[in-house]
Amino acid sequence: MCGIVGYIGRKEAKPILLNGLSRLEYRGYDSAGIATIESDKIVTIKSLGRVSDLEKATGMDAIKGTLGIGHTRWATHGKPSKENSHPHMDNSNSFAVVHNGIIENYANLKDFLINNGYTFISQTDTEVIPNLIHFHYSQSNETGNKKFIKAVTDTCNMLKGSYALEILANDFPDNMIVVRKDSPLVIGKGQDEKYISSDIPAILSFTKDFYLLNDNEFAFMSRDNIEFFDKGLRPIQKQAQNITWNAGAAEKEGFEDFMLKEIHEQSKSIRETIGSRIQENSLSSLPDLEMTKEYLESVNKIFIIACGTAMHAGYVGKTLIESLCNIPVEVEAASEFRYRNPIINDKTLCLFISQSGETADTIAALKLARFKGARTIAVSNVIGSSISREADYTLYTHAGPEIAVASTKAYTAQIVLLAIIAIHCAEILGINQEKVQELRNDILLLPSQIEEVLKNTNDIKAFAQRVYKEEDMFFIGRGVDYAVALEGSLKLKEISYIHSEAYPSGELKHGPIALIENDVTVISVLTDRLLTEKAISNIQEVVTRGAKTFIVTNQELNHSFDTVINIPKTNVLISPILSVIPLQLLAYYISKEKGLDVDKPRNLAKSVTVE
Ligand code: G6P
C-alpha cells in the first residue's frame, strides 16, 4: 500500500515530510524514508520501522532543504529492510523516486536494465523506475525541463501496474515531477508552495485547495508554478478544488486514539451524511443521482460490490433496497466479482462502496461492470477519489477523514447513505410509500440516538476486562443483525487479534455449536422484533452449554442473560447503525486491555491499493 508525501516551497521540507508520513502510517509502517535537495544535491535518509525511527536516523539533523519527498512502506516486493526502503535511486545517484503501487512487469524491466549494464541493490519492483529514468535521460536528445519530463513519461510508458510516483533529479534541484496511475495522489496548493500526499488528511493542516490527478496525468512543479500534462506531453488545464474538511478532523482532539474519536463522531457524521438529503415531511433529495422511473423499472438486478467493512455495509444495503425497491440485490466481495465473469448487462445496476475510493479490487470491479454495460454508482467518503471518477454517479458519505485503520464512522455513514438511496429509488418507483415515510422519520432520529448509545459504555468496558485474554469468540444474529455480527467479528479480529466467527443464529446448530463449551463468549445482536423469539432460543442453546453472552438489543428480553446492552428502538432496517456501536467499543476496549496499537493493527492497511 505505502504512503507518499512531498513538499516544494520555501519552508524546511523535513518537518512537513515527517508530519505527513506519520499521518500516512496507516497505509504501511514497515519502513520509512525521505529524500531532500541539500545544496543542489539529493540526500536520502531511510530507516527500518516506523516514522519515529526515521526521525532519529543518522544524518537527519543536517537536513534543511526546502524540497523533498517521503515514503512509508507496506512491503510487497522484498522484505522490510533498509535496502528495500524508499526513496530508491538510480545507479548514478541522479534520480530519487518514491512509489506507491506495484510494477507488474518489473522482472522484465530489470532484465532489460541489467542487459544495459545496470545493477540493483534492493529486491523491490520500484528500483527499476529511477534506473529507467536514468536510461531514457542519458539517451535523450531533448534539452531543458523537457529532458527530465520526457525521461519520466518514457519510463511510465514502459511500466505495467499501478503507481503514484514522486521524482527528484540532481540536474533539476528546484523541481519535482509527480504522476499517478491506479494509486492515489493529491497535490495541495499553497502560496508559492505545493504539498503532495497519498491522501488529503495528511496535508489538510497546510492547505484546503487541492489538485486531483487522473490516471496517467503528470505534474511538473517548481516553487511558484505547476504544469500538468498527459503521457503524450499534451498540456492539461486543471483547477484546484476547495475541500471543506476542517483541519481538526485529522487530529485526535483529546481522544486517546483516532478509533475512539471516530466512534464518538458517528452522531455528527450521520447528521452530515443525511444533510439536506432527508428532511421532515418532504421527499428525499439526491440531485447527484439521475434515475428515472423507466430506468429503475428496467433494472432486474443490483450488485453491491465492496471490500471489508464496506462490504458489510453492503449487506445491510441489500436488505434496505430489497425491502423498499423490490429489486433483487446481490452483495459480493470485489476481489471475487472481478475474476468470475459475472452476468451483467444494461439492466444491471452496480453499486460500489469504498470509504477511501482507492481500493484496488473495488476499482477493478467497477471498471469491469462498466465494460459490461452496467450503470454504476459509487459511494465514497473521499472527494475526487478513483472510484468517484470512474463511476456514472457518485454519492459521498460526509464522515470526514477516517484515520484509524479499522473503519467505524465510515461504515455507519455508508449504511445511512444506502438507506437514503433505497428511499430515493422507492420514491421514484412510487412503491412502498408507507415504509419509506416511516424510514425517513426514523433516519432523522439517528444522531441523537447514537449519542444515547455512546453514554453507556461502562458495561462494555467491564465485559472487555473479563474476556480480553480469550482466544475465540462467536458472533450471532439474524437478518440485518447477522450483517452487524459480521462487522463486529471483523472489528474484533482486526484490532484485538482474537479469532472470531460470525454466524447466522439459525446456522449454529449446523456445526459451530460443537465448539460451544463452558465459558466460551457468544456475542449476539437482537433488534428484529419479528425474530426475537427465535433469536432468544438460539441464545438459550449456547447458555445451556455454558457460554457467557453479551447481547446488544432494543427488545425487552423476558429472560436474564449475562451482559445486556440496551440500545434505542429504531426501524430494523437501520438498526445496524446503532447496534454496531457497542461492538465497535467492545473490540476497542479489548484491544486497549491487551495493550495493542488500536489505530494501526499489525499487517493491516487502511487503504488496500494493491490486489
Ligand atoms: C481495508 C481496511 C478496511 C476497509 C477495507 C475497504 O481492508 O483495513 O477497514 O474496510 O480496506 O476499504 P475501502 O476504503 O474500500 O472502504
XYZ file of C-alpha atoms and ligand atoms in Angstrom:
627
model
C 0.000 0.000 0.000
C 2.509 2.603 1.154
C 2.052 6.326 1.699
C 3.886 9.081 -0.096
C 4.323 12.714 0.757
C 6.194 15.616 -0.823
C 6.889 19.299 -0.404
C 8.244 22.012 -2.639
C 8.274 25.565 -1.336
C 10.229 27.929 0.867
C 9.884 26.232 4.243
C 12.082 23.430 5.516
C 10.733 20.249 3.974
C 11.805 17.853 6.756
C 9.137 18.594 9.399
C 6.418 18.670 6.747
C 7.529 15.334 5.318
C 7.841 13.665 8.726
C 4.499 15.020 9.863
C 2.831 13.873 6.640
C 4.433 10.439 6.876
C 3.309 9.900 10.426
C -0.251 10.678 9.300
C 0.103 8.252 6.426
C 1.437 5.437 8.583
C -1.980 3.802 8.454
C -1.017 2.882 4.874
C 2.029 0.911 5.970
C 4.745 1.080 8.605
C 7.428 -1.430 7.671
C 9.995 1.259 6.899
C 10.194 4.938 6.050
C 12.472 7.313 4.207
C 12.854 10.783 2.783
C 14.939 12.463 0.093
C 15.571 16.202 0.034
C 17.707 18.509 -2.043
C 20.627 19.784 0.043
C 22.920 22.301 -1.706
C 21.587 21.209 -5.101
C 22.143 17.533 -4.425
C 19.776 14.714 -3.479
C 20.272 13.302 0.023
C 18.275 10.260 1.184
C 17.722 9.013 4.707
C 15.906 5.757 5.394
C 15.134 3.584 8.331
C 13.536 0.256 9.088
C 10.428 0.531 11.247
C 8.240 3.489 11.894
C 8.466 7.190 11.125
C 9.510 7.756 14.746
C 12.612 5.628 13.989
C 13.299 7.635 10.846
C 13.202 10.864 12.856
C 16.149 9.591 14.898
C 18.125 8.281 11.905
C 21.720 9.380 11.397
C 22.039 12.482 9.248
C 18.521 13.730 9.928
C 19.786 16.757 11.875
C 21.636 18.078 8.827
C 18.545 18.027 6.571
C 17.489 21.592 5.837
C 16.287 21.505 2.196
C 13.040 23.094 1.070
C 12.108 20.429 -1.451
C 11.689 16.758 -0.675
C 9.794 13.504 -0.960
C 8.923 10.855 1.637
C 7.592 7.332 1.859
C 6.187 4.955 4.434
C 6.229 1.356 3.263
C 3.933 -1.640 3.388
C 6.192 -4.328 1.976
C 5.097 -6.198 -1.150
C 8.253 -6.951 -3.141
C 11.189 -7.567 -0.839
C 11.087 -7.932 2.933
C 11.039 -4.914 5.223
C 14.679 -3.732 5.316
C 16.695 -0.577 4.905
C 17.775 -1.512 1.344
C 14.177 -2.093 0.312
C 13.051 1.212 1.805
C 12.207 4.139 -0.411
C 13.342 6.563 -1.797
C 15.166 4.472 -4.389
C 17.914 5.922 -6.550
C 19.398 5.006 -9.889
C 22.952 3.682 -10.177
C 24.420 7.143 -10.743
C 22.502 8.672 -7.796
C 20.975 11.239 -10.136
C 17.274 10.451 -9.573
C 15.301 9.640 -6.431
C 11.883 8.016 -6.575
C 9.181 7.121 -4.084
C 6.452 4.790 -5.266
C 3.087 3.564 -4.066
C 1.718 0.681 -6.108
C 3.102 -2.387 -7.858
C 5.083 -2.608 -11.088
C 3.836 -5.892 -12.519
C 6.417 -6.175 -15.293
C 9.371 -5.209 -13.097
C 11.167 -8.533 -13.685
C 11.302 -7.939 -17.463
C 12.317 -4.340 -16.945
C 15.039 -5.436 -14.538
C 16.407 -7.871 -17.138
C 16.325 -5.103 -19.721
C 18.276 -2.799 -17.415
C 20.773 -5.500 -16.387
C 21.427 -6.132 -20.080
C 22.174 -2.426 -20.340
C 24.722 -2.543 -17.520
C 22.554 -1.504 -14.549
C 22.849 -3.160 -11.138
C 20.344 -3.460 -8.294
C 20.674 -3.275 -4.555
C 17.106 -3.957 -3.457
C 14.544 -6.682 -4.118
C 11.843 -4.133 -4.857
C 9.871 -3.607 -8.022
C 10.404 0.144 -7.581
C 14.149 0.235 -8.166
C 13.658 -0.236 -11.907
C 11.968 3.176 -12.075
C 14.884 5.535 -11.232
C 17.146 3.399 -13.398
C 14.753 3.534 -16.341
C 14.512 7.296 -15.923
C 18.288 7.452 -15.990
C 18.363 5.208 -19.065
C 15.977 7.450 -21.013
C 17.575 10.632 -19.712
C 21.047 9.594 -20.793
C 19.795 8.631 -24.277
C 17.728 11.789 -24.750
C 18.275 14.499 -27.335
C 15.947 16.871 -25.510
C 17.170 19.885 -23.561
C 15.936 21.854 -20.539
C 12.924 20.749 -18.482
C 11.669 18.644 -21.346
C 14.641 16.317 -20.982
C 13.597 15.427 -17.413
C 9.891 15.308 -18.235
C 10.366 13.123 -21.315
C 12.606 10.683 -19.444
C 9.789 10.258 -16.879
C 6.971 9.853 -19.434
C 9.076 7.403 -21.485
C 9.648 5.425 -18.310
C 5.976 5.394 -17.374
C 5.090 4.224 -20.860
C 7.109 1.083 -20.111
C 5.512 0.401 -16.711
C 2.628 -2.028 -16.243
C 0.794 -1.934 -12.951
C -0.130 0.799 -10.541
C 1.899 3.726 -9.378
C 1.877 7.080 -7.674
C 5.389 8.470 -8.058
C 7.353 11.456 -6.836
C 10.639 12.042 -8.607
C 13.607 14.275 -7.843
C 16.601 14.858 -10.122
C 20.041 16.214 -9.289
C 20.055 18.221 -12.525
C 16.766 19.891 -11.517
C 17.237 20.873 -7.868
C 14.224 23.222 -7.952
C 11.725 20.833 -9.485
C 9.734 17.731 -8.779
C 7.643 15.528 -11.053
C 4.682 13.511 -9.841
C 2.419 11.127 -11.697
C -0.293 8.656 -10.823
C -1.941 5.604 -12.338
C -4.323 3.488 -10.256
C -2.731 4.668 -6.998
C -3.813 7.784 -5.119
C -2.000 11.109 -5.164
C -3.201 14.650 -4.479
C -1.407 17.979 -4.737
C -2.178 20.652 -2.164
C -1.741 24.204 -3.344
C -0.221 26.882 -1.120
C 1.337 30.299 -1.749
C 4.488 29.519 -3.772
C 4.477 26.014 -2.396
C 2.912 22.617 -3.033
C 2.221 19.686 -0.767
C 1.904 16.226 -2.238
C 0.305 13.285 -0.497
C -1.432 9.942 -0.889
C -4.449 11.412 0.838
C -5.948 14.738 1.766
C -5.999 14.480 5.596
C -2.197 14.127 5.813
C -1.743 17.668 4.479
C -5.025 19.221 5.497
C -3.336 21.343 8.156
C -1.372 23.128 5.400
C -3.965 23.773 2.720
C -7.546 23.159 1.693
C -7.026 23.659 -2.047
C -6.217 20.505 -3.949
C -5.429 19.460 -7.481
C -6.696 15.943 -8.129
C -4.746 13.997 -10.739
C -6.439 11.489 -13.030
C -4.712 8.335 -14.179
C -1.705 8.967 -16.400
C -1.553 12.660 -15.570
C 1.788 14.231 -14.704
C 2.650 17.425 -12.842
C 5.942 19.251 -13.261
C 6.434 21.559 -10.318
C 8.623 24.433 -9.298
C 8.043 26.530 -6.204
C 5.813 29.057 -7.942
C 4.486 27.105 -10.895
C 2.809 23.847 -11.778
C 2.213 22.378 -15.224
C 0.008 19.370 -15.898
C 0.318 17.153 -18.932
C -0.618 13.710 -20.192
C 1.698 10.904 -21.231
C 1.889 12.314 -24.759
C 3.181 15.557 -23.149
C -0.005 17.420 -24.100
C -0.787 20.170 -21.561
C -3.861 19.792 -19.304
C -5.711 22.654 -17.610
C -6.595 21.968 -14.001
C -8.360 23.974 -11.330
C -7.679 23.424 -7.645
C -10.738 22.282 -5.702
C -11.526 23.560 -2.254
C -12.085 20.794 0.291
C -14.420 21.628 3.149
C -12.997 19.216 5.749
C -11.579 21.092 8.691
C -8.003 20.511 9.766
C -9.045 19.454 13.274
C -10.848 16.497 11.716
C -7.463 14.885 11.130
C -6.374 15.370 14.787
C -7.180 13.253 17.843
C -8.751 16.261 19.592
C -8.297 14.957 23.134
C -9.188 11.325 22.440
C -6.634 8.637 23.214
C -6.850 7.154 19.728
C -8.332 8.031 16.361
C -10.590 4.992 16.537
C -12.217 6.125 19.779
C -12.593 9.620 18.389
C -14.152 8.284 15.210
C -16.582 6.054 17.144
C -17.665 9.158 19.041
C -18.012 11.193 15.855
C -20.753 8.982 14.483
C -23.609 11.194 15.522
C -22.034 14.088 13.618
C -21.033 12.037 10.598
C -24.544 10.589 10.294
C -26.049 14.059 10.635
C -23.756 15.395 7.919
C -24.315 12.455 5.612
C -28.073 12.949 5.941
C -27.607 16.701 5.368
C -30.499 18.022 3.345
C -31.000 14.704 1.591
C -33.746 13.775 4.057
C -35.963 16.411 5.625
C -39.107 16.271 7.655
C -42.299 15.922 5.630
C -40.695 16.042 2.213
C -39.355 13.670 -0.385
C -35.691 12.760 -0.343
C -33.261 14.755 -2.420
C -30.299 13.174 -4.222
C -29.504 15.571 -7.058
C -26.362 13.643 -7.983
C -28.343 10.525 -8.810
C -30.266 10.981 -12.033
C -32.589 7.978 -12.121
C -35.896 7.838 -13.964
C -38.855 5.618 -13.179
C -38.470 3.922 -16.591
C -34.844 3.135 -15.942
C -35.426 1.782 -12.419
C -38.320 -0.336 -13.659
C -35.984 -1.837 -16.232
C -33.366 -2.838 -13.621
C -33.646 -6.537 -12.848
C -30.610 -6.934 -10.636
C -28.470 -4.769 -8.383
C -24.983 -5.777 -7.356
C -23.352 -4.186 -4.337
C -19.601 -4.628 -4.552
C -17.032 -3.684 -1.937
C -14.337 -4.999 0.418
C -14.070 -5.418 4.181
C -16.265 -3.194 6.278
C -17.710 -1.508 3.201
C -18.967 -4.915 2.048
C -20.598 -5.407 5.439
C -22.422 -2.106 4.943
C -23.454 -3.565 1.590
C -25.208 -6.494 3.311
C -27.396 -4.017 5.170
C -27.893 -2.152 1.885
C -29.201 -5.336 0.298
C -32.000 -5.631 2.862
C -32.792 -1.938 2.548
C -33.021 -1.937 -1.243
C -34.882 -5.236 -1.490
C -37.408 -4.151 1.155
C -38.076 -0.722 -0.316
C -37.479 -1.128 -4.043
C -38.452 -4.769 -4.642
C -35.346 -5.309 -6.788
C -33.112 -8.327 -6.087
C -29.698 -7.392 -4.735
C -26.540 -9.460 -4.587
C -23.565 -8.435 -2.432
C -20.136 -9.519 -3.472
C -16.509 -9.051 -2.488
C -14.816 -7.023 -5.209
C -11.902 -9.460 -5.306
C -14.300 -12.279 -6.259
C -16.554 -10.308 -8.557
C -13.712 -9.068 -10.750
C -12.494 -12.551 -11.658
C -15.669 -14.565 -12.049
C -17.275 -13.222 -15.187
C -20.490 -12.005 -13.501
C -23.673 -11.854 -15.574
C -24.157 -8.173 -16.233
C -25.983 -6.211 -18.886
C -27.662 -2.853 -19.320
C -30.402 -3.946 -16.919
C -27.883 -4.357 -14.117
C -27.158 -1.576 -11.681
C -23.875 -1.862 -9.783
C -23.188 -0.003 -6.578
C -19.607 0.225 -5.346
C -18.870 1.175 -1.766
C -15.432 2.307 -0.679
C -14.515 4.667 2.128
C -11.207 5.574 0.510
C -12.386 5.141 -3.056
C -8.943 3.719 -3.784
C -9.282 0.003 -3.024
C -7.673 -1.750 -5.994
C -10.166 -4.623 -6.201
C -13.159 -2.296 -5.987
C -11.781 -0.081 -8.744
C -11.109 -3.107 -10.970
C -14.613 -4.472 -10.332
C -16.078 -1.082 -11.235
C -14.143 -0.984 -14.496
C -15.383 -4.487 -15.328
C -19.014 -3.577 -14.609
C -18.787 -0.526 -16.845
C -17.141 -2.525 -19.582
C -20.032 -4.993 -19.446
C -22.587 -2.214 -19.803
C -23.918 -1.777 -16.263
C -24.790 1.604 -14.817
C -22.567 2.326 -11.855
C -22.926 4.250 -8.626
C -20.005 4.928 -6.296
C -20.427 5.515 -2.584
C -17.238 7.029 -1.245
C -16.011 9.221 1.582
C -13.203 10.898 -0.334
C -13.979 13.622 -2.820
C -12.308 13.043 -6.170
C -11.221 9.500 -5.241
C -10.616 6.985 -8.030
C -13.996 5.239 -7.830
C -15.753 8.571 -7.878
C -14.035 9.362 -11.145
C -14.827 6.010 -12.738
C -18.499 5.690 -11.817
C -21.507 7.148 -13.622
C -22.747 8.700 -10.376
C -21.027 9.344 -7.067
C -22.685 9.870 -3.731
C -20.487 10.938 -0.855
C -20.715 9.967 2.763
C -19.744 13.029 4.768
C -17.982 11.199 7.575
C -14.870 13.409 7.428
C -11.414 11.869 7.298
C -11.245 8.391 8.822
C -7.723 7.793 10.093
C -7.887 4.617 12.220
C -7.300 1.529 10.109
C -10.407 -0.186 11.458
C -13.391 1.550 9.911
C -16.188 2.762 12.190
C -17.817 6.057 11.266
C -17.493 5.356 7.540
C -19.480 2.117 7.994
C -22.439 3.772 9.689
C -22.342 6.667 7.209
C -22.381 4.168 4.340
C -25.471 2.474 5.775
C -27.357 5.713 6.193
C -26.486 6.707 2.632
C -27.614 3.305 1.345
C -30.871 3.831 3.221
C -31.294 7.201 1.532
C -30.557 5.681 -1.881
C -33.154 2.959 -1.241
C -35.713 5.553 -0.131
C -34.977 7.745 -3.133
C -35.355 4.898 -5.631
C -38.577 3.695 -3.963
C -39.952 7.241 -4.198
C -39.111 7.375 -7.906
C -40.723 3.976 -8.393
C -43.715 5.140 -6.366
C -43.815 1.992 -4.237
C -43.803 1.101 -0.521
C -44.667 4.682 0.360
C -45.709 3.985 3.925
C -42.490 2.141 4.751
C -40.492 4.883 3.068
C -42.195 7.632 5.046
C -41.552 5.784 8.321
C -37.922 5.193 7.495
C -37.372 8.850 6.565
C -38.631 9.885 10.005
C -36.571 7.234 11.782
C -33.388 8.292 9.966
C -33.745 11.817 11.320
C -33.731 10.472 14.900
C -30.461 8.589 14.473
C -27.944 11.299 15.510
C -29.484 11.781 18.957
C -29.949 8.013 19.397
C -26.251 7.479 18.654
C -25.390 9.962 21.391
C -27.535 7.948 23.766
C -25.731 4.693 22.884
C -22.385 6.366 23.477
C -23.371 7.408 27.014
C -23.474 3.808 28.256
C -20.020 2.379 27.934
C -19.340 1.038 31.439
C -20.841 -2.406 30.925
C -18.995 -2.778 27.650
C -15.699 -1.840 29.275
C -16.359 -4.261 32.158
C -17.106 -7.107 29.749
C -13.918 -6.332 27.797
C -11.941 -6.636 31.038
C -13.456 -10.076 31.630
C -12.812 -11.524 28.196
C -9.720 -9.869 26.740
C -7.499 -12.903 27.334
C -9.725 -15.250 25.375
C -8.692 -16.744 22.074
C -12.024 -17.376 20.326
C -15.403 -15.711 20.264
C -18.629 -16.126 18.322
C -20.996 -13.506 16.963
C -24.561 -14.405 16.037
C -27.590 -12.629 14.608
C -30.421 -12.998 12.118
C -31.233 -10.754 9.153
C -29.557 -7.349 9.473
C -28.361 -8.432 12.921
C -26.281 -11.078 11.185
C -24.766 -8.353 8.969
C -23.807 -6.497 12.145
C -22.427 -9.703 13.666
C -20.098 -9.973 10.665
C -18.886 -6.428 11.189
C -18.481 -6.882 14.974
C -16.446 -10.001 14.376
C -14.242 -8.242 11.826
C -13.599 -5.332 14.218
C -12.577 -7.758 16.953
C -10.184 -9.665 14.687
C -8.673 -6.519 13.222
C -7.691 -4.745 16.399
C -7.581 -7.364 19.168
C -6.178 -10.328 17.163
C -8.770 -12.603 18.785
C -10.131 -15.261 16.486
C -13.841 -14.820 15.997
C -16.524 -16.059 13.691
C -19.918 -14.664 12.820
C -22.826 -16.994 12.124
C -26.468 -16.549 11.280
C -28.082 -17.618 14.578
C -30.049 -20.354 12.848
C -26.876 -21.898 11.487
C -25.418 -22.505 14.945
C -26.910 -25.951 15.117
C -25.286 -26.912 11.846
C -21.765 -27.083 13.184
C -20.495 -24.223 15.348
C -22.471 -25.320 18.384
C -19.978 -28.190 18.678
C -17.443 -25.546 19.732
C -19.587 -24.028 22.462
C -18.491 -25.154 25.894
C -18.124 -23.717 29.351
C -17.153 -20.036 29.359
C -16.973 -19.509 25.600
C -18.076 -15.977 24.697
C -21.036 -15.595 22.368
C -21.977 -12.102 21.263
C -25.462 -11.674 19.978
C -27.305 -8.860 18.202
C -31.051 -8.761 18.523
C -33.029 -5.896 17.056
C -35.670 -7.504 14.876
C -38.958 -7.744 16.766
C -40.231 -10.411 14.405
C -37.239 -12.633 15.024
C -36.799 -12.028 18.755
C -38.353 -15.282 19.932
C -36.236 -17.343 17.581
C -33.076 -15.419 18.384
C -33.658 -15.890 22.117
C -33.998 -19.640 21.617
C -30.622 -19.631 19.875
C -29.053 -17.712 22.745
C -30.585 -20.154 25.250
C -28.962 -23.007 23.362
C -25.497 -21.590 23.933
C -26.203 -20.534 27.514
C -27.277 -24.094 28.299
C -23.869 -25.221 27.094
C -22.072 -22.825 29.430
C -21.443 -19.831 27.143
C -21.241 -16.331 28.535
C -23.215 -13.883 26.483
C -23.018 -10.243 25.502
C -26.298 -9.172 23.944
C -26.918 -5.934 22.076
C -30.644 -5.366 21.822
C -33.527 -2.930 21.621
C -36.087 -5.573 22.572
C -37.480 -6.414 26.000
C -35.975 -9.766 26.951
C -38.015 -11.794 29.401
C -35.011 -13.851 30.391
C -31.958 -12.905 32.378
C -28.750 -13.011 30.437
C -25.159 -12.216 31.305
C -24.423 -8.766 29.860
C -27.204 -6.968 28.030
C -26.521 -3.675 26.275
C -29.751 -1.842 25.608
C -29.903 0.487 22.639
C -32.759 2.752 21.491
C -35.526 1.340 19.347
C -35.463 2.197 15.686
C -36.579 0.834 12.346
C -34.978 -2.577 11.991
C -33.635 -1.654 8.536
C -31.309 0.958 10.021
C -30.793 -0.642 13.441
C -27.212 -1.668 12.467
C -26.214 1.998 12.774
C -26.956 1.771 16.493
C -26.257 -1.892 17.231
C -22.772 -1.848 15.760
C -21.551 0.824 18.181
C -21.342 -1.419 21.292
C -19.458 -3.964 19.146
C -17.023 -1.306 17.937
C -16.474 -0.276 21.552
C -16.091 -3.868 22.743
C -13.348 -4.501 20.166
C -11.747 -1.184 21.109
C -11.694 -1.839 24.868
C -10.436 -5.407 24.397
C -7.603 -4.118 22.239
C -6.746 -1.481 24.858
C -6.788 -4.097 27.636
C -4.307 -6.098 25.593
C -2.117 -3.035 25.200
C -2.250 -3.102 21.386
C -1.926 -0.302 18.869
C -5.621 0.267 18.174
C -5.184 2.669 15.273
C -2.520 0.695 13.433
C -3.154 -3.017 13.827
C -0.467 -5.379 12.609
C -0.357 -6.349 8.918
C -3.338 -4.174 8.022
C -3.520 -1.033 5.975
C -6.416 1.361 5.726
C -6.436 1.533 2.011
C -5.535 -1.591 0.076
C -4.335 -0.205 -3.225
C -2.771 -3.496 -4.330
C -4.507 -6.767 -5.169
C -9.032 -2.395 4.287
C -9.300 -1.676 5.576
C -10.751 -1.866 5.972
C -11.675 -1.410 4.854
C -11.333 -2.102 3.538
C -12.075 -1.472 2.369
O -9.124 -3.763 4.480
O -8.435 -2.142 6.585
O -11.022 -1.095 7.131
O -12.989 -1.701 5.194
O -9.941 -1.970 3.270
O -11.649 -0.142 2.231
P -12.443 0.950 1.435
O -11.590 2.185 1.502
O -12.579 0.439 0.024
O -13.756 1.122 2.083
